[in-house]
Coordinates of C-alpha atoms in Angstrom, one line a residue:
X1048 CA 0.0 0.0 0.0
X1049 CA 2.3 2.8 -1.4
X1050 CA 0.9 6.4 0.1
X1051 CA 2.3 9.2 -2.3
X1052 CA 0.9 12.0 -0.4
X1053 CA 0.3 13.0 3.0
X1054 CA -1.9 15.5 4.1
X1055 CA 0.1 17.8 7.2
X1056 CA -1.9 19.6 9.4
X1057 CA 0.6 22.8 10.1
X1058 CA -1.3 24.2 12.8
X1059 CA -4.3 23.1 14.1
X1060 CA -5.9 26.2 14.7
X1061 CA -7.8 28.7 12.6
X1062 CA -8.7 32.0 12.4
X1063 CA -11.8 31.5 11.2
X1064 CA -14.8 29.6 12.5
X1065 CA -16.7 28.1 9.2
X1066 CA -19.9 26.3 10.4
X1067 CA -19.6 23.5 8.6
X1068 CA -15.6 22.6 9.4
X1069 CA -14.9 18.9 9.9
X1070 CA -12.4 19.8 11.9
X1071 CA -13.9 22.4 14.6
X1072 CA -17.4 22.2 14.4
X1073 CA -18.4 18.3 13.8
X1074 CA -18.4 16.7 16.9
X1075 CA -15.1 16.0 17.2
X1076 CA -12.8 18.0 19.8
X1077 CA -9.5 15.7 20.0
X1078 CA -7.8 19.0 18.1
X1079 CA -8.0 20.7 21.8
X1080 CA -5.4 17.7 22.7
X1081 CA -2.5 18.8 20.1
X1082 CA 0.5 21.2 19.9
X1083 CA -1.2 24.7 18.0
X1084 CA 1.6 24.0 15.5
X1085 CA 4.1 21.2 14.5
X1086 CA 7.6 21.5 15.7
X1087 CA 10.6 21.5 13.1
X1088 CA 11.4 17.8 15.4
X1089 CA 7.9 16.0 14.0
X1090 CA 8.8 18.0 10.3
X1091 CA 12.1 16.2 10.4
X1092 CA 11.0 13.0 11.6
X1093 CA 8.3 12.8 9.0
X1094 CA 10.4 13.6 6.0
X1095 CA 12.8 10.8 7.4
X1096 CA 9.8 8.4 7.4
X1097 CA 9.1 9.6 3.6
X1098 CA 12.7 8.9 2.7
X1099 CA 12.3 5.4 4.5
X1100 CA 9.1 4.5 2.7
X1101 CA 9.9 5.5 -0.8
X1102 CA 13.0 3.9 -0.7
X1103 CA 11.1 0.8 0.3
X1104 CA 8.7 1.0 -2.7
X1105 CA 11.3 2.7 -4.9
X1106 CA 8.8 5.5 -6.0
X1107 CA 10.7 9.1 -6.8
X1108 CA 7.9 11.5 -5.9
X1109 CA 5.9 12.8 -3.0
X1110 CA 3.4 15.8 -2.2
X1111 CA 3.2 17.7 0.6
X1112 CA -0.2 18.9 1.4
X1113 CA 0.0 22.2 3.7
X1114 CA -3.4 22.0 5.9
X1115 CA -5.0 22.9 9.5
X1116 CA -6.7 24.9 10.7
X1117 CA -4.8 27.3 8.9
X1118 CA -1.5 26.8 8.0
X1119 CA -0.4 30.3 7.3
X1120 CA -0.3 30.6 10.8
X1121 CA 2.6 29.0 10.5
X1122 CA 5.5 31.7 9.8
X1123 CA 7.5 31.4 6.7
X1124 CA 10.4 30.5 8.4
X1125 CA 8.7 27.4 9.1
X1126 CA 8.5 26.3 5.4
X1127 CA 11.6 27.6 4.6
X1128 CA 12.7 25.0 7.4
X1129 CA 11.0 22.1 5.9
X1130 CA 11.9 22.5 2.2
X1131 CA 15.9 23.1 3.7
X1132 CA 15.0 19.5 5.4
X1133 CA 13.2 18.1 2.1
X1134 CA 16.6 18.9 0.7
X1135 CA 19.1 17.4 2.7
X1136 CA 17.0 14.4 3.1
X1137 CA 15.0 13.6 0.0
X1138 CA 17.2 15.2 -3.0
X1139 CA 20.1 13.2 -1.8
X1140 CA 18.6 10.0 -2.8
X1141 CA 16.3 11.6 -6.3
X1142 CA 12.9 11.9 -4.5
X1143 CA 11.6 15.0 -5.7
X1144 CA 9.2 16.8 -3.4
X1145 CA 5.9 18.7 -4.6
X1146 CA 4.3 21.1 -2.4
X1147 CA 0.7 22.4 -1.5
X1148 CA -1.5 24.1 0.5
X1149 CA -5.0 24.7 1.4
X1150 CA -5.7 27.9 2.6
X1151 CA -8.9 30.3 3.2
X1152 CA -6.4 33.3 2.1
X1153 CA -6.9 35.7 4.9
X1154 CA -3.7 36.4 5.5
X1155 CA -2.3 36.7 2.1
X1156 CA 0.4 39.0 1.5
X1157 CA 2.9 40.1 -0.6
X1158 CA 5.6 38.6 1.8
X1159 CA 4.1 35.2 1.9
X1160 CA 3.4 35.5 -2.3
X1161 CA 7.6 35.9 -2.6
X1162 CA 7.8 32.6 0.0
X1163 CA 4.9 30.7 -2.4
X1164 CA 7.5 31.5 -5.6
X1165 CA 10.8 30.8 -3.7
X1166 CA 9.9 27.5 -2.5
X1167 CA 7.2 26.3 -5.4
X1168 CA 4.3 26.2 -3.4
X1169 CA 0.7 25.7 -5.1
X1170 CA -2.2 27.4 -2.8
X1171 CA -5.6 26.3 -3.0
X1172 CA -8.2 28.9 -1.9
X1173 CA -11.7 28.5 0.4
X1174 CA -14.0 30.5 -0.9
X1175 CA -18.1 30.0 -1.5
X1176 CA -18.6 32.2 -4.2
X1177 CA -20.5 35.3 -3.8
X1178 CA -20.5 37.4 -1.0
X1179 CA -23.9 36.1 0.2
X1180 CA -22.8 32.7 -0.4
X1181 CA -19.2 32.7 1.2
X1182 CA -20.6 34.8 4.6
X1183 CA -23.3 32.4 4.8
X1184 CA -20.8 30.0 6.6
X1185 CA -17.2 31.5 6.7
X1186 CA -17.0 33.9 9.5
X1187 CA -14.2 34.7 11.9
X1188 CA -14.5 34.0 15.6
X1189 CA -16.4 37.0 16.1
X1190 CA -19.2 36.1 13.8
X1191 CA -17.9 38.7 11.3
X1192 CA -17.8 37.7 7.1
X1193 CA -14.5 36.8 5.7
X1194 CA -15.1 37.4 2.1
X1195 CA -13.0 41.2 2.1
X1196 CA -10.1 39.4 3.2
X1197 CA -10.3 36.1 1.0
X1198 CA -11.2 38.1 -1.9
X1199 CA -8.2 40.8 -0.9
X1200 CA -5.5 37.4 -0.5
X1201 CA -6.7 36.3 -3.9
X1202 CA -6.1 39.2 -5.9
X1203 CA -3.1 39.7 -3.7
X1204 CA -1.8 36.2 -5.3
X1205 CA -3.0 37.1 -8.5
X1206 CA -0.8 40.2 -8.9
X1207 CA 2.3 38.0 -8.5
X1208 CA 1.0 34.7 -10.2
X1209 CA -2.0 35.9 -12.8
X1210 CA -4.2 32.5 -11.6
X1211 CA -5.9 31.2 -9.1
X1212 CA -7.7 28.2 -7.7
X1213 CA -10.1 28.0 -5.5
X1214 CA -12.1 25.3 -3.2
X1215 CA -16.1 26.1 -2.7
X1216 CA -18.4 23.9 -0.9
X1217 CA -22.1 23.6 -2.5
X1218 CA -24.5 25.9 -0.8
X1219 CA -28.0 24.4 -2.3
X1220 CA -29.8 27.5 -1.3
X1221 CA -27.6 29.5 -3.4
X1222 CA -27.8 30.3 -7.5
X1223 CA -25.3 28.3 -8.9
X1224 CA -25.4 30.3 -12.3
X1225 CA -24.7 33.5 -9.9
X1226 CA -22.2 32.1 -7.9
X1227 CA -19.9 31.0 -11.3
X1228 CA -20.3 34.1 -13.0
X1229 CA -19.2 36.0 -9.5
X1230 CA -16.1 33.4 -9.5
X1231 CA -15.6 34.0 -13.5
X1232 CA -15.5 37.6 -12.6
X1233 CA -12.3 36.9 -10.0
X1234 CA -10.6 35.7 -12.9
X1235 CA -10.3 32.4 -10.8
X1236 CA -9.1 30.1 -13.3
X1237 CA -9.5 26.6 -11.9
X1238 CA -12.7 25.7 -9.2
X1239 CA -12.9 22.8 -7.2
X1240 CA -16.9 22.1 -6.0
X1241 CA -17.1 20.2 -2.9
X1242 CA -20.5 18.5 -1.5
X1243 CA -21.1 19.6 2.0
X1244 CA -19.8 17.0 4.4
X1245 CA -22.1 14.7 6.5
X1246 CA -23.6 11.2 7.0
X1247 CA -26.5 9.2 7.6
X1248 CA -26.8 10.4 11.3
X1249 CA -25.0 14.3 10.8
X1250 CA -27.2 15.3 7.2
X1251 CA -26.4 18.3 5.3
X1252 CA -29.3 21.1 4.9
X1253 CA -31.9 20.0 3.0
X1254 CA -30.8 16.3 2.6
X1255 CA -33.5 13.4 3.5
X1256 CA -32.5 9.7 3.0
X1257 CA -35.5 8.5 5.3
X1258 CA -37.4 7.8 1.7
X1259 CA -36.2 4.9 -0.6
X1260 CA -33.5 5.4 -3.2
X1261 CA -35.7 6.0 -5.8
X1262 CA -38.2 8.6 -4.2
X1263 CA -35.1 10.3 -2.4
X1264 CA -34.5 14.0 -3.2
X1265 CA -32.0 15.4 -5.6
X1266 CA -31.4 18.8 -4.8
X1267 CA -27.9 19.0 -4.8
X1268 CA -28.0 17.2 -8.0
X1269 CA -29.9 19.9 -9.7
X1270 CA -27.9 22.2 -8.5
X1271 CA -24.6 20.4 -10.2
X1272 CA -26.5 20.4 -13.0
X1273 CA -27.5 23.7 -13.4
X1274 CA -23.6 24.8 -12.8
X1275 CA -22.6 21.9 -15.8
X1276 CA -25.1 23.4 -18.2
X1277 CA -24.2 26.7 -17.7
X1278 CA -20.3 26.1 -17.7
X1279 CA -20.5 23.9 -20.4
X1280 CA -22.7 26.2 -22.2
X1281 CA -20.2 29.5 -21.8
X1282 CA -19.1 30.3 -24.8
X1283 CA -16.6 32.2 -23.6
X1284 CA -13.7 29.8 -23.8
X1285 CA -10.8 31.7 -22.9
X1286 CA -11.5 33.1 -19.4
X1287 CA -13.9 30.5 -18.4
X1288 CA -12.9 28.3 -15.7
X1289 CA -12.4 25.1 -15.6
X1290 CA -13.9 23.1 -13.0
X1291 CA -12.4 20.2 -11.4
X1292 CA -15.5 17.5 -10.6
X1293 CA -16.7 18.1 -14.6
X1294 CA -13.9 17.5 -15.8
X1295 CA -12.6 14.3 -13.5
X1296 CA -16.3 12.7 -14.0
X1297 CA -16.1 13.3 -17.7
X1298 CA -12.8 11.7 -18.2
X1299 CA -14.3 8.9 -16.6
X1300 CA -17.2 8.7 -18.8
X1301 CA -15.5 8.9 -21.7
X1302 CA -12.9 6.4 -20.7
X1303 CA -9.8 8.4 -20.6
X1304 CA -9.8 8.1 -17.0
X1305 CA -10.3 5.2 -14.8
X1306 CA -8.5 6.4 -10.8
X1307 CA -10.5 9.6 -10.5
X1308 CA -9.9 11.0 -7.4
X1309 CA -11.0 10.2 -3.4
X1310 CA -14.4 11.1 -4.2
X1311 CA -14.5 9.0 -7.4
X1312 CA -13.3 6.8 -9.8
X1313 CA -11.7 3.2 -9.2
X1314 CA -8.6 4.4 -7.7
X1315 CA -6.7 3.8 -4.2
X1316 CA -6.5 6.4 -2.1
X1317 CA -3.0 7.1 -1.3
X1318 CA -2.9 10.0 1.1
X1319 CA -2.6 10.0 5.1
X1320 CA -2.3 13.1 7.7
X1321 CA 0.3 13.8 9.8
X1322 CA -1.1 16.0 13.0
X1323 CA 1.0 18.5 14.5
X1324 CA 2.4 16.3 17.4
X1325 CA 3.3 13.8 14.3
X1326 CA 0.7 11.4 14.8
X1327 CA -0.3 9.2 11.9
X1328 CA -3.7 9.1 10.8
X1329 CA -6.4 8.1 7.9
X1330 CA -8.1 10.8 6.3
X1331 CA -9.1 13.7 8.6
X1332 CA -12.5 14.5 7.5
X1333 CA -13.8 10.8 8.9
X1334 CA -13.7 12.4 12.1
X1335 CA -17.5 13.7 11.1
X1336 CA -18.1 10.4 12.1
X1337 CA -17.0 10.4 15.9
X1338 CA -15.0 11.8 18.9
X1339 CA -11.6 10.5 18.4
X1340 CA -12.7 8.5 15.3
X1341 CA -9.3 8.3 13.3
X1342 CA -7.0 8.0 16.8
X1343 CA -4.3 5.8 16.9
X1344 CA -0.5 5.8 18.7
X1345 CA 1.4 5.8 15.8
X1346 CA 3.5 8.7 15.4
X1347 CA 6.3 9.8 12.8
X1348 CA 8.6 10.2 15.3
X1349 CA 8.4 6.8 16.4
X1350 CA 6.8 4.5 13.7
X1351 CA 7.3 4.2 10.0
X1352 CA 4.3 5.3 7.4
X1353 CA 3.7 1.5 6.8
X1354 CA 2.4 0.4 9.8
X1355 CA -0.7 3.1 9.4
X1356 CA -1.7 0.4 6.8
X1357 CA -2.4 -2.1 9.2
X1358 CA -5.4 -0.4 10.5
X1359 CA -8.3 -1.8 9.3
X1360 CA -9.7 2.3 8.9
X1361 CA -6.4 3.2 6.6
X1362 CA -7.3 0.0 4.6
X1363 CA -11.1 0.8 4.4
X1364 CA -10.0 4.8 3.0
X1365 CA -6.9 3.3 0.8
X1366 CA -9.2 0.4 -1.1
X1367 CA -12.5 2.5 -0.3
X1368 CA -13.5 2.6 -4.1
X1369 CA -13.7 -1.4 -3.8
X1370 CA -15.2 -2.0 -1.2
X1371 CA -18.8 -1.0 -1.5
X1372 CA -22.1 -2.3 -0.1
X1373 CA -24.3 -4.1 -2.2
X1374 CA -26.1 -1.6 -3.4
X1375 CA -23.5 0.3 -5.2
X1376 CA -22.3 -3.4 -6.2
X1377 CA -25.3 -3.7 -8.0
X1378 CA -25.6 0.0 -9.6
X1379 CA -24.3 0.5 -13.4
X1380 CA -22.8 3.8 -12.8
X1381 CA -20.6 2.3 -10.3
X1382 CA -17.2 2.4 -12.3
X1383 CA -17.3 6.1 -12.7
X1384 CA -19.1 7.4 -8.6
X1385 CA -16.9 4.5 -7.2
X1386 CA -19.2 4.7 -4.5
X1387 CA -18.6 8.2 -3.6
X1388 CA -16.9 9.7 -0.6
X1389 CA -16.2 7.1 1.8
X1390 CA -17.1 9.8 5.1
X1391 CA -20.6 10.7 3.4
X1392 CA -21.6 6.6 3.6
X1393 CA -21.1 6.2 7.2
X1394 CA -23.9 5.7 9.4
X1395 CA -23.8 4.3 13.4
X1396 CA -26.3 1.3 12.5
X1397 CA -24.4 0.1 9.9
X1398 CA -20.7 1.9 9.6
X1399 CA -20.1 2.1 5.9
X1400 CA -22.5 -0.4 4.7
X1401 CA -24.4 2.1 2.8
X1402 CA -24.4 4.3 -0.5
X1403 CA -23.5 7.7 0.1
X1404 CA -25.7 9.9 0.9
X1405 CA -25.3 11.8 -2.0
X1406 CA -26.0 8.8 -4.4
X1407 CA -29.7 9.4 -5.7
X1408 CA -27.8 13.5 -7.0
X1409 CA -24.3 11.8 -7.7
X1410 CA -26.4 9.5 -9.8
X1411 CA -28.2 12.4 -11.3
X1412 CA -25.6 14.6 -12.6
X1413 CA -23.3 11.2 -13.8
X1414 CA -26.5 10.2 -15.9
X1415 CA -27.0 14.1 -17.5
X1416 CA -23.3 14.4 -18.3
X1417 CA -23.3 11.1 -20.3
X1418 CA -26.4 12.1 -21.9
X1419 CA -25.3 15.7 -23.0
X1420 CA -21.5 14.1 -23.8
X1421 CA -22.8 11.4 -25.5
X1422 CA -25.1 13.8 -27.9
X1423 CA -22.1 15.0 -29.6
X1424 CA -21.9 11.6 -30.8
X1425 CA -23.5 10.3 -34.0
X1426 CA -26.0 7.2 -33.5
X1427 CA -23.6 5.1 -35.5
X1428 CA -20.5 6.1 -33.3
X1429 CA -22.5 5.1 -30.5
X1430 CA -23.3 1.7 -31.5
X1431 CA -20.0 0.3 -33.1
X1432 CA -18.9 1.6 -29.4
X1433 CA -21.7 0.0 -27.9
X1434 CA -22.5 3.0 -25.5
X1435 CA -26.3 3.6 -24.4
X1436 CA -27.3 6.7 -22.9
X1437 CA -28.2 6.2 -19.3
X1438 CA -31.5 7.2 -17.7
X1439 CA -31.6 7.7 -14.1
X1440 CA -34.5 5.8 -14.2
X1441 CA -33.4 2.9 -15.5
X1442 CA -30.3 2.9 -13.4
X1443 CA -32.1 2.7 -10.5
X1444 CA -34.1 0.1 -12.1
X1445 CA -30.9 -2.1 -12.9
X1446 CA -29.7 -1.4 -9.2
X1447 CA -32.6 -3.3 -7.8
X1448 CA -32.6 -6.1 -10.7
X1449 CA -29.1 -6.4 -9.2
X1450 CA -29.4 -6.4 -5.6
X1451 CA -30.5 -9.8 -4.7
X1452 CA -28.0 -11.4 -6.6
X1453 CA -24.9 -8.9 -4.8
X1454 CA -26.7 -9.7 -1.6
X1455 CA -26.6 -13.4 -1.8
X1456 CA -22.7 -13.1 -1.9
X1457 CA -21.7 -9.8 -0.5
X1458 CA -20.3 -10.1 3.2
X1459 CA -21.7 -7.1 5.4
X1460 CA -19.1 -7.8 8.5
X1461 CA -15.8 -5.6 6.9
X1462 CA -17.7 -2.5 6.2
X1463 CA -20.1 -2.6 9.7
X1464 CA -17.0 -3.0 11.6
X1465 CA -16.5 0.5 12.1

């Protein structure tokens, strides 16, 4: 189980307070118990235990995911400190190190813009879109809007770097056609859309999965679609931006792409977190699903990456694409939503026996964007391929055709172990 990332969490504090944070406002308080940021001992100790497991695996690449809370609350120095360690400990042996960071841009300046070009690292930014939107949920610790500030960091970046990308999470309640035009206007040039986390027991507003699959809700499908049509329908080609979900989902459609990403696709997922203290864990944002939920004693400073892979949680995240319930066994759509997001199908009856909670929308906009891809096509291209367009009707149809016969061999006792 070769991990080719690792998510760090810099500091694990943040200046702001957004509502919805997985990390601060979720349930889960274990942040409370660890060092406000790491110390240049764990950043040494990790890059030690990178060497050791590449070496091991004989891969030559590794990214470094800058996270929190916030990391910028980290001071420069500190990141000059770890890429001075990345050298003296990776280059020596041809690893090459790729850096990144997720940031909701507050404190952009132009001092931390000349640190982002000396040491090649790639921000991503938070930000939900209009002002409306992003204040909706993104407010300091006094309750105050942060979209001056993100908006400020941006353009801040922009001056020195002429692009940007940035991170929103789906508001449903919001116009979607609104909210891309306000990003288009940024001249943000690459938007990642996020569905808002949750699970069977924690929903999202205006989620209901009480109903069966086929009379569920799809509001946060209709949403997506409304974005697709719209972006796919700008003609304006050179200043549009491109958005990361439509464009991973349609690879997969059309068969250029199998992996996908965490969220879809048929790929691993190779990426764990390091907390400040060092400690090794599986992917932070299944703490949504309980106090303490990805705790473990492994730490960087005294454990190799490796043994986070005996953990029956890291194995569940790393082959989480494969192993689904029956369900999304049975579902045609399956090699392309690879069951979704592993933290959105937990629930306390059944751990992560279940489709996401997002499947009946996931299902919605996969089926419209094979439809409206697949129209380009002529009828005889689409035969000698043998490709049919998918109604979500039909899938769900096929899903339940299916079922009995996944049931009758699927083993529940894995996924409701957690």
């Amino acid at each position: 189980m070769l991990c080719n990332s690792a998510v760090l969490k810099v500091a694990s504090r943040c200046n702001l307070n957004c509502s919805y944070c997985y990390m601060y406002n979720m349930g889960d308080e274990s942040f409370k118990l660890q060092p406000k940021l790491m110390s240049e001992g764990v950043v040494t100790a990790l890059i030690q235990k990178v060497r050791n497991h590449l070496l091991k695996y004989e891969s030559d690449r590794f990214s470094f995911i800058f996270h929190g809370g916030e990391p910028m609350l980290a001071p420069p120095s500190w990141y000059e400190f770890f890429d001075a360690e990345v050298q003296r400990i990776l280059k020596p042996v041809g690893i090459t190190a790729d850096y990144y960071m997720q940031t909701n841009a507050t404190l952009v300046d132009d001092e931390w813009c000349r640190v982002f070009g000396k040491l090649d690292i790639r921000p991503g930014f938070s930000m939900d879109g209009t002002r409306a939107s992003h204040d909706t949920y993104r407010l300091d610790h006094a309750g105050r809007g942060s979209y001056e500030s993100v908006v400020k960091g941006i353009q801040t970046y922009q001056r020195h770097f002429h692009s940007a990308a940035v991170i929103l999470v789906l508001n449903v309640d919001e116009d979607p056609i609104e909210i891309y035009e306000h990003i288009k206007s940024l001249k943000i040039n690459k938007l990642s859309v996020l569905l808002p986390d949750g699970h069977y027991e924690n929903l999202p507003e205006g989620l209901h999965v009480d109903d069966e699959l086929s009379q569920r809700g799809t509001r946060y499908g209709d949403w997506l679609i409304r974005l697709y049509d719209h972006w796919t329908s700008d003609p304006d080609i050179d200043s549009k931006p491109g958005i990361t979900l439509f464009e991973s989902l349609a690879r997969m459609i059309l068969g250029y792409e199998k992996n996908g990403n965490e969220l879809y696709g048929k790929g691993v997922n190779d990426v764990l977190v390091v907390e400040t203290n060092g400690s090794i864990e599986t992917v932070d944002v299944l703490r949504i699903c309980g106090e303490s939920f990805t705790r473990n004693k492994l730490n960087v400073k005294t454990h190799e990456l490796d043994d986070l892979f005996t953990s029956p949680l890291a194995q569940m995240y790393y082959h989480s694409h494969h192993k689904l319930c029956a369900t999304c066994q049975s579902c045609p759509i399956e090699s392309v939503c690879g069951g979704g997001y592993l933290p959105h199908r937990y629930s306390e009856t059944n751990g992560f026996n279940n489709p996401s909670i997002y499947c009946r929308d996931i299902m919605k906009i996969i089926t419209h964007m094979q439809n409206h891809i697949f129209s380009h096509f002529s009828e005889e291209a689409l035969e000698d391929m043998n490709i049919h367009l998918l109604e979500e009707e039909r899938v769900i149809e096929q899903i339940f055709q299916q079922l009995p016969l996944q049931l009758s061999r699927h083993s529940y006792q894995y996924l409701e172990a957690f």
